[in-house]
Coordinates of C-alpha atoms in Angstrom, one line a residue:
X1 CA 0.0 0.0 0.0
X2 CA 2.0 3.6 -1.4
X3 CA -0.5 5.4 1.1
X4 CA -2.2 4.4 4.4
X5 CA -5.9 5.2 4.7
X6 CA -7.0 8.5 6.6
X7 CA -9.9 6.8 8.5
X8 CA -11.2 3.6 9.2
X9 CA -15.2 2.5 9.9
X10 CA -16.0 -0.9 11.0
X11 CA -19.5 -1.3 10.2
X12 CA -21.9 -4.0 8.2
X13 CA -20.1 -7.0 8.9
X14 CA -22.0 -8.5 11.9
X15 CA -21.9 -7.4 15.4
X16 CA -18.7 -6.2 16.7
X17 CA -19.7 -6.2 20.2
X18 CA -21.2 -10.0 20.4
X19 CA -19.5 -12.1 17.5
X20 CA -16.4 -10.6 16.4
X21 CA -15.1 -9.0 18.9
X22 CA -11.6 -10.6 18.7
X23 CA -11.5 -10.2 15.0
X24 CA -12.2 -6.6 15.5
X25 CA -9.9 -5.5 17.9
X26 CA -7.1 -7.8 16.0
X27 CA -7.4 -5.3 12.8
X28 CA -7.3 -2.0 14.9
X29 CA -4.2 -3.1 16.5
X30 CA -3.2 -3.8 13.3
X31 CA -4.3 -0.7 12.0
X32 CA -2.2 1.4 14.3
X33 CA 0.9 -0.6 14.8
X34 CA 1.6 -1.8 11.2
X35 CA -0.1 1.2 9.7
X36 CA 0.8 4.0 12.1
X37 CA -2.9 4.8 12.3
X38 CA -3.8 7.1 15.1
X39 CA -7.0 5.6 17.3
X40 CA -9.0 8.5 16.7
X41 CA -8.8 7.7 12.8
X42 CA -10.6 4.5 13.5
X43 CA -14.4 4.0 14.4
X44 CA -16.4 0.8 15.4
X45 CA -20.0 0.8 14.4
X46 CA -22.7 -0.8 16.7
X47 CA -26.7 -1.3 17.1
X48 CA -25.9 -0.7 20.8
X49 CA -25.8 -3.4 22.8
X50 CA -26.3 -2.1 26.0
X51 CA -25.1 -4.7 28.4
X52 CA -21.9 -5.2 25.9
X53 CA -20.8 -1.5 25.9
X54 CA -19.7 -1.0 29.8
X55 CA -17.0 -3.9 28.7
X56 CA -15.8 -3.3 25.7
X57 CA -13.2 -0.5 26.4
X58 CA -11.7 -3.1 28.8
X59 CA -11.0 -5.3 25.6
X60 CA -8.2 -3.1 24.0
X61 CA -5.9 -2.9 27.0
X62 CA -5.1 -6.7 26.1
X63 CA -4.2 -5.7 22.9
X64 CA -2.3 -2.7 24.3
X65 CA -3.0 0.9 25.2
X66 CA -5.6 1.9 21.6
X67 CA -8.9 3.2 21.8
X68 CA -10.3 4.4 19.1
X69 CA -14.7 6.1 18.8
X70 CA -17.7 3.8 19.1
X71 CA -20.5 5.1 16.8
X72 CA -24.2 3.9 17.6
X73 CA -26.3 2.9 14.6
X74 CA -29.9 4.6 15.3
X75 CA -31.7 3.2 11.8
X76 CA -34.3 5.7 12.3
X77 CA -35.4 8.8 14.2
X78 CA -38.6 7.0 15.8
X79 CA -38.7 4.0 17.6
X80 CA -41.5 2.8 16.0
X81 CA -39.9 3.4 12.6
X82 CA -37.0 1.7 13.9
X83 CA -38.3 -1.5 15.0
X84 CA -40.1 -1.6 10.9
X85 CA -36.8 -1.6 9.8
X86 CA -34.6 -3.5 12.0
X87 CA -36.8 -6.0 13.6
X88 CA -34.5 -6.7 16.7
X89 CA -34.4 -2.9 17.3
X90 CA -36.3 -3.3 20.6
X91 CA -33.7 -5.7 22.3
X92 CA -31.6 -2.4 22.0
X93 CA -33.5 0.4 22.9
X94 CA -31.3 3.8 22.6
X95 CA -32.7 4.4 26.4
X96 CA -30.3 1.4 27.8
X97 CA -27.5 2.9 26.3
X98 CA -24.6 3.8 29.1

């Protein structure tokens, strides 16, 4: 690669806080140690799972010292148009969110 990427966003490929979690935080250490890419250049895109969040900035520190931002997917400005869309939108309301 002549040129590193600017930013970084994790999103559409499954829940990073509940099935690849490993996988995720792998590529973001890659990311900044092989790349040289600053944490902030790097975001990981979630429906919100609200008994999931409280750990997850525990999970870097055995990868080393990176954090990097969590971005929470709201599908839609109304609940109700939310849970048309997304059918598991209720098992994550916005409300739980720490």
């Amino acid at each position: 690669m002549q040129q590193r990427p600017s930013h970084v966003v994790f999103m559409g490929m499954g829940e990073p806080l509940l099935h690849n979690a490993k996988q995720v935080l792998e590529a973001i250490n890659c990311l900044c140690s092989d790349l040289g890419m600053a944490a902030a250049q790097i975001t990981v895109s979630t429906v919100g799972v609200a008994r999931q969040i409280p750990n997850w900035p525990l999970a870097p520190r055995r990868l080393g010292p990176i954090t990097f931002t969590l971005a929470v997917k709201l599908h839609a400005p109304t609940k109700r148009l939310a849970r048309g869309l997304i059918p598991t939108a209720h098992a994550y309301p916005i409300a739980k969110l720490p």
